Coordinates of C-alpha atoms in Angstrom, one line a residue:
M1 CA 96.3 114.3 206.2
T2 CA 95.1 114.7 202.6
Q3 CA 94.6 111.6 200.5
E4 CA 95.5 113.5 197.4
E5 CA 98.9 113.8 195.6
F6 CA 99.8 116.4 193.0
V7 CA 102.3 115.1 190.5
R8 CA 104.4 117.6 188.4
D9 CA 104.3 116.0 185.0
S10 CA 106.5 116.5 181.9
A11 CA 104.3 119.5 180.9
G12 CA 104.9 121.2 184.2
W13 CA 101.3 120.9 185.2
S14 CA 100.4 119.8 188.7
V15 CA 98.3 116.8 187.9
R16 CA 96.1 115.5 190.7
F17 CA 95.6 111.9 191.7
M18 CA 94.3 110.1 194.8
R19 CA 97.0 108.2 196.5
G20 CA 97.4 104.8 194.8
E21 CA 94.8 105.7 192.2
R22 CA 97.1 105.3 189.2
E23 CA 98.2 101.8 190.1
A24 CA 94.7 100.7 191.1
R25 CA 93.0 101.9 188.0
R26 CA 95.6 100.3 185.7
V27 CA 95.3 97.0 187.5
S28 CA 91.5 97.1 187.2
G29 CA 91.7 97.9 183.5
E30 CA 89.9 101.2 184.0
W31 CA 93.0 103.0 182.6
T32 CA 94.6 101.1 179.7
G33 CA 98.1 102.7 179.9
R34 CA 97.9 103.5 176.2
T35 CA 97.5 106.8 174.4
I36 CA 95.5 107.8 171.4
A37 CA 98.8 107.7 169.4
D38 CA 99.1 103.9 170.2
Y39 CA 95.5 103.3 169.1
A40 CA 95.9 105.3 165.9
R41 CA 99.0 103.4 164.9
Q42 CA 97.2 100.1 165.5
R43 CA 94.1 101.2 163.5
A44 CA 96.3 102.4 160.6
A45 CA 98.1 99.0 160.6
D46 CA 94.9 97.0 160.8
E47 CA 92.5 99.1 158.7
P48 CA 94.5 101.5 156.6
D49 CA 91.8 102.1 154.0
T50 CA 88.9 102.4 156.3
V51 CA 87.4 105.9 156.4
A52 CA 87.6 107.1 160.0
V53 CA 86.3 110.6 159.8
T54 CA 84.1 112.5 157.3
G55 CA 83.8 116.2 157.2
E56 CA 81.9 118.7 155.0
N57 CA 84.9 118.6 152.5
G58 CA 85.5 114.9 152.4
G59 CA 86.9 112.2 154.6
R60 CA 90.2 110.6 155.7
T61 CA 91.1 107.0 156.2
Y62 CA 93.1 105.8 159.2
A63 CA 96.3 105.6 157.2
E64 CA 95.8 109.2 155.8
L65 CA 95.0 110.6 159.2
L66 CA 98.1 109.0 160.8
A67 CA 100.4 110.2 158.0
E68 CA 99.0 113.8 158.2
A69 CA 99.3 113.8 162.0
Q70 CA 102.8 112.5 161.9
A71 CA 103.8 115.2 159.4
L72 CA 102.2 117.9 161.6
A73 CA 103.9 116.5 164.7
R74 CA 107.3 116.6 163.1
G75 CA 106.6 120.0 161.7
M76 CA 105.8 121.4 165.2
L77 CA 109.0 119.9 166.5
A78 CA 110.9 121.5 163.6
M79 CA 109.4 124.9 164.6
G80 CA 110.8 124.5 168.1
I81 CA 107.8 123.1 170.0
K82 CA 109.0 120.7 172.7
P83 CA 107.2 117.7 174.2
G84 CA 105.3 118.8 177.2
E85 CA 104.6 122.3 175.9
T86 CA 101.2 123.4 174.9
V87 CA 99.7 124.0 171.5
S88 CA 96.2 125.3 171.0
F89 CA 93.6 125.1 168.2
Q90 CA 90.5 127.3 167.7
L91 CA 89.0 125.4 164.9
P92 CA 85.4 124.4 163.9
N93 CA 84.5 120.7 163.5
W94 CA 86.9 120.2 160.6
V95 CA 88.9 117.1 159.8
E96 CA 92.1 119.1 160.3
A97 CA 91.2 119.3 164.0
V98 CA 91.3 115.5 164.2
A99 CA 94.8 115.6 162.7
V100 CA 96.1 118.4 165.0
N101 CA 94.8 116.6 168.1
L102 CA 96.4 113.3 167.0
A103 CA 99.7 115.1 166.1
C104 CA 100.0 116.5 169.6
A105 CA 99.6 113.1 171.1
L106 CA 102.2 111.7 168.8
A107 CA 104.7 114.3 169.8
G108 CA 103.8 114.3 173.5
I109 CA 102.5 117.9 173.3
V110 CA 99.6 119.1 175.5
V111 CA 96.7 120.3 173.3
V112 CA 94.3 123.1 174.2
P113 CA 91.0 123.3 172.3
V114 CA 89.4 126.8 172.2
I115 CA 85.8 127.4 171.3
P116 CA 85.5 129.3 168.0
I117 CA 83.0 131.8 169.4
Y118 CA 85.6 133.2 171.8
R119 CA 87.0 136.6 171.1
H120 CA 89.8 138.8 172.4
A121 CA 89.0 138.7 176.2
E122 CA 88.5 135.0 176.5
L123 CA 91.3 134.1 174.1
R124 CA 93.8 136.4 175.8
F125 CA 93.2 134.8 179.2
I126 CA 93.2 131.2 177.9
L127 CA 96.4 131.4 175.8
K128 CA 98.2 133.2 178.6
D129 CA 97.0 130.8 181.3
C130 CA 98.0 127.6 179.4
R131 CA 101.3 129.1 178.1
A132 CA 100.4 128.2 174.5
R133 CA 103.4 128.2 172.1
M134 CA 101.4 127.7 168.9
I135 CA 97.8 128.1 167.8
F136 CA 95.9 126.7 164.8
V137 CA 93.1 129.0 163.5
P138 CA 90.9 129.3 160.4
E139 CA 91.6 132.1 158.1
T140 CA 87.9 133.0 158.4
F141 CA 84.9 131.3 159.9
R142 CA 81.5 132.9 160.2
G143 CA 82.8 136.2 159.1
I144 CA 85.6 136.4 161.7
G145 CA 89.2 136.9 160.7
Y146 CA 91.1 134.8 163.2
P147 CA 94.7 135.6 162.3
G148 CA 94.0 139.3 162.6
M149 CA 92.5 138.8 166.1
I150 CA 95.5 136.8 167.2
D151 CA 97.8 139.5 165.8
E152 CA 96.1 142.1 168.0
L153 CA 96.8 140.0 171.1
R154 CA 100.4 139.1 170.4
G155 CA 101.7 141.9 172.6
D156 CA 100.0 140.3 175.6
L157 CA 101.2 136.7 174.8
P158 CA 105.0 136.6 174.8
E159 CA 105.1 132.8 174.9
L160 CA 103.0 132.5 171.8
R161 CA 105.5 132.0 169.0
H162 CA 103.6 130.6 166.0
V163 CA 100.2 131.0 164.4
V164 CA 99.2 128.4 161.8
V165 CA 96.3 129.2 159.5
V166 CA 94.1 126.3 158.4
R167 CA 92.4 126.6 155.0
G168 CA 94.2 129.9 154.3
Q169 CA 95.4 131.6 151.2
A170 CA 99.1 132.2 150.6
D171 CA 98.6 135.8 149.6
G172 CA 96.2 136.7 152.4
R173 CA 97.8 135.6 155.6
A174 CA 98.8 137.8 158.5
D175 CA 102.4 138.7 159.1
G176 CA 104.3 136.0 160.9
A177 CA 101.6 133.3 160.3
S178 CA 102.3 130.0 158.6
L179 CA 100.0 128.0 156.5
Y180 CA 98.9 124.5 157.5
E181 CA 100.3 123.2 154.3
D182 CA 103.7 124.7 155.0
L183 CA 103.8 122.9 158.4
L184 CA 102.9 119.6 156.7
A185 CA 105.6 120.1 154.1
A186 CA 108.2 120.8 156.8
G187 CA 107.1 117.7 158.7
R188 CA 107.3 115.5 155.6
A189 CA 110.8 116.6 155.1
S190 CA 111.8 115.6 158.6
D191 CA 112.6 112.2 160.1
A192 CA 112.6 113.4 163.7
P193 CA 111.6 110.6 166.1
L194 CA 108.2 110.8 167.7
S195 CA 107.9 109.7 171.3
S196 CA 104.4 109.5 172.9
A197 CA 103.8 110.9 176.4
D198 CA 103.5 109.0 179.6
P199 CA 99.8 108.0 179.9
D200 CA 99.6 109.8 183.2
D201 CA 100.9 113.1 181.8
A202 CA 98.6 116.0 180.9
K203 CA 97.0 115.3 177.5
F204 CA 94.6 118.2 177.0
I205 CA 93.3 121.3 178.8
I206 CA 89.8 122.5 178.1
Y207 CA 88.4 125.8 179.4
T208 CA 85.1 126.3 181.0
S209 CA 83.6 129.5 182.4
G210 CA 83.8 129.7 186.2
T211 CA 81.6 131.5 188.7
T212 CA 84.5 134.0 189.4
G213 CA 84.3 135.4 185.8
Q214 CA 87.6 133.9 184.5
P215 CA 87.6 130.6 182.6
K216 CA 89.0 127.6 184.3
G217 CA 91.5 125.3 182.7
V218 CA 90.4 121.7 183.1
I219 CA 93.3 119.2 182.8
Y220 CA 93.0 115.6 181.5
S221 CA 95.7 113.0 181.3
H222 CA 95.9 110.5 178.5
N223 CA 94.7 107.6 180.7
Q224 CA 91.2 108.8 181.5
S225 CA 90.4 110.8 178.4
R226 CA 89.0 107.8 176.6
R227 CA 87.0 106.4 179.5
P228 CA 83.7 108.3 178.9
V229 CA 83.4 106.9 175.4
W230 CA 84.1 103.4 176.7
A231 CA 81.3 103.9 179.2
S232 CA 78.8 105.0 176.5
M233 CA 79.6 102.1 174.3
Q234 CA 79.1 99.7 177.2
A235 CA 75.9 101.3 178.4
W236 CA 74.3 101.8 174.9
G237 CA 75.5 98.6 173.3
I238 CA 77.5 100.4 170.6
E239 CA 79.8 98.2 168.5
P240 CA 83.1 99.1 166.7
G241 CA 82.2 100.4 163.2
A242 CA 79.2 102.2 164.4
R243 CA 78.5 105.7 162.9
I244 CA 78.3 108.8 165.0
L245 CA 77.2 112.3 164.0
M246 CA 79.0 115.0 165.9
P247 CA 77.4 118.4 165.8
S248 CA 78.7 119.5 169.2
P249 CA 81.9 121.6 169.0
V250 CA 85.0 119.5 169.2
T251 CA 86.3 122.2 171.4
H252 CA 83.9 121.1 174.1
V253 CA 84.7 118.0 176.2
T254 CA 81.9 116.0 174.6
G255 CA 82.7 116.9 171.0
Y256 CA 86.4 116.4 171.8
S257 CA 86.0 112.9 173.2
Y258 CA 83.4 111.6 170.8
G259 CA 84.4 113.6 167.7
L260 CA 88.2 113.6 167.8
E261 CA 89.2 110.5 169.8
A262 CA 86.4 107.9 169.5
T263 CA 87.4 106.8 166.0
F264 CA 90.9 105.8 167.1
G265 CA 90.2 104.2 170.4
F266 CA 87.0 102.5 169.5
G267 CA 86.8 102.2 165.7
L268 CA 83.8 104.5 165.3
H269 CA 83.1 106.3 162.1
V270 CA 82.6 110.0 162.9
T271 CA 80.7 112.5 160.7
L272 CA 81.6 116.0 161.7
M273 CA 79.2 119.0 161.2
E274 CA 81.1 122.3 161.2
K275 CA 77.9 124.2 162.0
W276 CA 74.5 123.0 163.1
D277 CA 71.8 122.9 160.6
A278 CA 68.9 120.6 161.4
A279 CA 67.9 120.0 157.7
R280 CA 71.5 119.1 156.9
A281 CA 71.7 116.8 159.9
V282 CA 68.6 114.8 158.7
E283 CA 70.3 114.4 155.3
L284 CA 73.6 113.2 156.9
I285 CA 71.9 110.8 159.3
D286 CA 70.0 109.1 156.5
A287 CA 72.9 109.3 154.0
H288 CA 75.6 107.8 156.3
G289 CA 73.4 105.5 158.3
V290 CA 74.2 107.4 161.6
E291 CA 73.4 105.3 164.6
F292 CA 74.0 107.7 167.5
T293 CA 74.7 111.3 168.4
I294 CA 75.1 113.5 171.4
G295 CA 73.9 117.1 171.5
A296 CA 72.3 119.9 173.5
T297 CA 68.6 120.6 173.7
P298 CA 68.3 122.8 170.6
F299 CA 69.9 120.1 168.4
L300 CA 67.3 117.6 169.5
Q301 CA 64.4 120.0 169.2
E302 CA 65.2 121.1 165.7
L303 CA 66.1 117.6 164.5
V304 CA 62.7 116.4 165.6
E305 CA 61.0 119.3 163.8
Q306 CA 63.0 118.7 160.6
A307 CA 62.4 115.0 160.6
E308 CA 58.7 115.6 160.9
R309 CA 58.8 118.2 158.1
K310 CA 60.8 115.9 155.8
G311 CA 58.7 112.9 156.6
T312 CA 61.5 110.7 157.8
A313 CA 61.7 108.6 161.0
L314 CA 65.5 108.5 160.8
P315 CA 65.4 104.7 160.9
S316 CA 69.2 104.2 161.3
L317 CA 69.3 106.4 164.5
K318 CA 69.4 104.3 167.7
I319 CA 70.6 106.7 170.3
F320 CA 70.3 110.5 171.0
A321 CA 71.9 111.5 174.3
C322 CA 70.7 115.0 175.2
G323 CA 72.4 117.2 177.8
G324 CA 74.3 120.3 178.5
A325 CA 71.2 122.4 179.0
A326 CA 67.7 122.0 180.5
V327 CA 65.8 119.3 178.6
P328 CA 62.0 119.5 178.7
P329 CA 60.5 116.0 179.4
E330 CA 58.0 116.6 176.6
L331 CA 60.9 116.9 174.1
I332 CA 62.2 113.5 175.0
R333 CA 58.7 112.0 174.7
R334 CA 58.2 113.6 171.3
A335 CA 61.5 112.5 170.0
N336 CA 60.8 108.9 171.0
K337 CA 57.6 109.0 169.0
V338 CA 59.1 110.6 165.9
F339 CA 62.3 108.5 165.6
V340 CA 61.1 105.0 165.0
N341 CA 64.1 103.0 166.2
C342 CA 65.7 105.6 168.5
R343 CA 66.0 106.0 172.2
A344 CA 66.3 109.7 173.2
F345 CA 67.2 110.4 176.8
R346 CA 68.7 113.0 179.1
V347 CA 72.3 112.7 180.4
F348 CA 74.3 114.6 183.0
G349 CA 77.9 115.7 183.1
S350 CA 80.3 118.6 182.8
S351 CA 83.7 119.6 181.5
E352 CA 85.2 118.2 184.7
C353 CA 83.2 115.0 185.0
P354 CA 81.8 114.0 181.6
M355 CA 78.9 111.6 181.2
V356 CA 78.2 110.8 184.9
T357 CA 74.9 109.3 183.7
Q358 CA 74.3 107.4 180.5
G359 CA 70.5 108.0 180.3
V360 CA 67.8 105.4 180.7
L361 CA 67.2 103.0 177.7
D362 CA 64.6 100.7 179.2
D363 CA 62.0 103.1 180.5
P364 CA 60.8 105.9 178.1
E365 CA 59.2 107.9 181.0
L366 CA 62.3 107.8 183.2
A367 CA 64.3 108.8 180.1
A368 CA 62.2 112.0 180.0
T369 CA 61.8 112.8 183.7
T370 CA 65.3 112.0 185.1
D371 CA 68.8 112.8 184.0
G372 CA 69.7 109.2 183.7
R373 CA 71.3 106.3 185.6
V374 CA 74.8 106.7 187.1
F375 CA 77.3 104.6 185.2
D376 CA 81.0 104.1 185.8
W377 CA 81.0 106.8 188.5
E378 CA 80.6 107.0 192.3
V379 CA 78.2 109.7 193.2
K380 CA 77.2 111.1 196.6
V381 CA 74.7 113.8 197.5
V382 CA 75.5 116.1 200.5
D383 CA 73.9 118.9 202.5
A384 CA 75.3 122.3 203.1
E385 CA 77.6 120.9 205.8
G386 CA 79.0 118.2 203.5
N387 CA 77.1 115.3 205.1
R388 CA 75.5 112.6 203.0
V389 CA 71.8 112.8 202.6
A390 CA 69.3 109.9 202.3
A391 CA 68.6 108.4 198.9
G392 CA 66.1 110.6 197.0
S393 CA 66.8 113.7 199.1
E394 CA 68.1 116.9 197.5
G395 CA 71.6 118.1 198.0
E396 CA 74.8 119.0 196.0
I397 CA 76.0 116.3 193.6
L398 CA 79.6 115.1 194.1
A399 CA 81.3 112.6 191.8
R400 CA 84.5 110.7 191.3
G401 CA 85.6 108.0 188.9
P402 CA 88.0 107.0 186.2
S403 CA 86.8 109.7 183.9
L404 CA 87.2 112.5 186.4
F405 CA 89.5 115.4 185.3
R406 CA 93.0 115.6 186.8
G407 CA 92.6 119.1 188.3
Y408 CA 92.5 122.8 187.2
T409 CA 95.4 124.9 186.1
S410 CA 94.6 127.1 189.1
A411 CA 95.8 125.7 192.4
E412 CA 93.2 127.8 194.3
A413 CA 90.3 126.3 192.2
N414 CA 91.6 122.8 193.0
R415 CA 91.5 123.5 196.7
E416 CA 87.9 124.6 196.5
S417 CA 86.6 121.9 194.2
F418 CA 87.3 118.5 195.9
D419 CA 86.3 117.1 199.2
E420 CA 88.6 115.0 201.4
E421 CA 87.6 111.8 199.7
G422 CA 88.5 113.1 196.2
F423 CA 84.9 113.7 195.1
F424 CA 84.4 116.7 192.8
R425 CA 81.9 119.3 193.9
T426 CA 79.8 119.7 190.7
G427 CA 77.9 122.8 192.0
D428 CA 74.6 121.1 190.8
L429 CA 71.8 120.3 193.1
G430 CA 69.8 117.1 192.7
T431 CA 68.7 113.8 193.9
V432 CA 69.9 110.2 193.4
T433 CA 67.6 107.2 194.1
G434 CA 68.7 104.0 195.7
D435 CA 69.0 102.4 192.2
G436 CA 71.2 105.2 190.8
L437 CA 68.7 107.4 189.0
L438 CA 70.0 111.0 189.1
T439 CA 67.8 114.1 188.6
I440 CA 69.1 117.7 188.6
T441 CA 66.9 120.1 190.5
G442 CA 69.0 123.3 190.5
R443 CA 72.5 124.7 190.8
K444 CA 74.8 126.4 193.3
K445 CA 77.0 127.7 190.5
D446 CA 76.3 131.2 189.2
I447 CA 76.2 130.2 185.6
I448 CA 73.8 130.3 182.6
I449 CA 73.6 127.3 180.4
R450 CA 72.7 128.7 177.0
G451 CA 72.3 126.0 174.4
G452 CA 75.0 123.9 176.1
E453 CA 77.4 126.7 176.6
N454 CA 78.3 127.6 180.2
L455 CA 78.3 131.4 180.6
S456 CA 79.6 133.0 183.7
A457 CA 77.1 135.6 185.1
K458 CA 79.9 137.4 187.0
E459 CA 82.0 137.8 183.8
I460 CA 79.1 139.6 182.1
E461 CA 78.3 141.6 185.2
D462 CA 81.9 142.8 185.5
A463 CA 81.9 144.0 182.0
L464 CA 78.5 145.7 182.3
H465 CA 79.7 147.5 185.5
E466 CA 82.2 149.4 183.4
H467 CA 79.4 151.0 181.3
P468 CA 79.1 154.6 182.4
A469 CA 75.2 154.5 182.3
I470 CA 75.0 151.5 184.7
R471 CA 75.2 151.8 188.5
E472 CA 74.3 148.2 189.4
T473 CA 73.7 145.0 187.5
A474 CA 72.7 141.4 188.2
V475 CA 72.8 138.8 185.4
V476 CA 70.6 135.7 185.6
A477 CA 69.3 132.9 183.5
M478 CA 65.9 133.2 182.0
P479 CA 63.8 130.6 180.2
H480 CA 64.5 130.3 176.5
E481 CA 62.3 128.2 174.3
R482 CA 65.0 127.1 171.9
L483 CA 68.2 127.3 174.0
G484 CA 66.9 126.2 177.4
E485 CA 68.3 129.4 179.1
G486 CA 69.0 132.9 177.9
V487 CA 70.9 135.8 179.4
C488 CA 68.8 138.5 181.3
A489 CA 70.5 141.6 182.7
W490 CA 68.7 143.4 185.6
L491 CA 70.0 146.9 185.7
V492 CA 70.0 150.0 187.9
A493 CA 70.8 153.0 185.8
G494 CA 73.2 155.6 187.0
G495 CA 71.4 158.5 185.4
E496 CA 68.7 159.2 182.8
A497 CA 70.2 157.0 180.0
R498 CA 68.8 153.5 179.5
P499 CA 70.9 151.5 177.0
D500 CA 68.9 148.8 175.3
E501 CA 69.9 145.3 174.3
A502 CA 71.5 146.4 171.0
E503 CA 73.5 149.1 172.6
L504 CA 74.8 146.9 175.4
A505 CA 75.6 144.1 172.9
A506 CA 77.8 146.5 170.9
Y507 CA 79.5 147.7 174.2
L508 CA 80.2 144.1 175.3
S509 CA 81.4 143.1 171.9
S510 CA 83.8 146.1 171.9
A511 CA 85.1 144.8 175.3
G512 CA 86.0 141.5 173.6
L513 CA 83.2 139.3 174.9
A514 CA 81.6 136.6 172.7
R515 CA 78.3 137.6 171.3
Q516 CA 76.6 134.7 173.1
K517 CA 77.3 136.5 176.4
C518 CA 75.3 139.6 175.4
P519 CA 72.0 139.9 177.3
E520 CA 69.0 138.9 175.2
R521 CA 66.8 140.9 177.5
V522 CA 67.4 143.9 179.7
E523 CA 65.2 144.9 182.6
Y524 CA 65.6 148.2 184.4
V525 CA 64.6 148.6 188.1
E526 CA 65.0 151.2 190.8
E527 CA 66.9 148.8 193.0
L528 CA 67.9 145.2 193.0
P529 CA 66.3 142.9 195.7
K530 CA 68.9 142.1 198.4
T531 CA 69.4 140.3 201.6
A532 CA 70.0 142.1 204.9
S533 CA 73.7 141.6 204.3
G534 CA 73.5 143.2 200.8
K535 CA 73.7 140.1 198.7
V536 CA 71.5 140.2 195.5
K537 CA 68.6 137.7 195.7
K538 CA 69.2 136.1 192.3
H539 CA 66.7 133.4 192.9
E540 CA 64.0 136.2 193.1
L541 CA 65.2 137.8 189.9
R542 CA 65.1 134.4 188.1
R543 CA 61.6 133.9 189.4
M544 CA 60.5 137.4 188.3
I545 CA 61.8 137.1 184.8
A546 CA 60.3 133.6 184.4
Q547 CA 57.0 134.9 185.6
K548 CA 57.1 137.8 183.2
I549 CA 58.0 135.6 180.2
E550 CA 55.1 133.3 181.0
Q551 CA 52.7 136.2 181.3
E552 CA 53.9 137.5 177.9
R553 CA 53.3 134.2 176.3
Q554 CA 49.7 134.6 177.4
G555 CA 49.5 138.0 175.9
G556 CA 51.3 141.4 176.2
R557 CA 54.6 142.4 177.6
V558 CA 54.7 143.1 181.3
D559 CA 56.7 146.0 182.7
A560 CA 58.9 145.6 185.7

């Protein structure tokens, strides 16, 4: 008999709990039974004039954010959005994203952040899967016209009723779209009551690429969504009022938790960066007295380089948690020499189980060579048969704890992803010592982690297989100096034609894939290495491309 129970919440999602978990975690205090709406009202009452969030175009106080979010919430209700339904936003790290997220909590609406780099293919699947009724988008960002893109998808999204354009122009909006300011005005004219959701209800759904090629919808309830930030503050000694720089997208689980929610639940001052620029980050850290930040490998690498170039040791910075992609030990060592008061370290987590480790603060070498010490989680390491292995032995990492997601939107994915004790199968291989030091050694999942973005190899392969010049393909991760991993496509041509990287990028873009998924390197071979049963030996392809790249570093490109 399973120890799990799946509860149909007010949003209609099947939210997963272990039997007795809700009561036990509330009694222990791990789950507070309060929502971000409760915390925001308290902050606005206690500190109305304190600046909570600063963006590139200015900041908002607690009172201003609450008033803006209340107007948005009432505006959504006035447009027919009901508590329990889903509203999406595909916004950069703008202050408006903070207000939209809070508005959904105030109205009991499930919010669905979508990464701004996503295009037609990913967006179509996500909005249909989550049954989005409304979406907030920029008018333009990085040269992309979002309202037009949504308009092209409307025929495939019958449940999507409203498009709200943020920072748009009244005379340039798409047909049927509303302006953010119009929604605010409608809400301010309404006195509709706002009732927060049950803390056990679905709060947000965030999508991550799966090994099957389609994104997976990761459901979080209100109760555990704040827990990773609590754990970081405890582990790192962060006090209320501390200043955080958030360059990671707020549409990722890390950016969402620490960029959109931390200010209300923990009184942190958040500085948002709408796009990463290391020189600008140095300026913001020094100007705002930023004390901690979280980012992927490229962020840390370029921040170190810029700090050295500008001759600053970033004296206010105390913590840089680095994860989401492979982190070279030497980068951590270098950062801890350049930043005079800072502890840089590696952390491990995922969209489903964020911040399983909180780094190592008391040993610089362990901070560089391990992925940190397990904190506020139970972790076990198992062999291929699911049996626990001895401490320090390699196996698959499984985790459970108060921050664990509540399940996927796909029932099939749920069945495959948890063991009988409620541990989540991360798909990552690693070791855990007797004193809780975790080190990732590889992965079972067929994904590429490019600069902190999880890319599904199968999704790219499926699209490449449609190209008339390609007979077979295998997409694998390759070493990338800046991003940790890049996308390499090994191809068997179907004829004489050999499309290059630029041609394939244009083809995949026309198929609706984000540009980050386009192969940065293409290698043609007569046949792919396979097992006796016909399975492609991807480990061999990864070894081959890594070897070639290393040889090229030493001089001259090597042909396959």
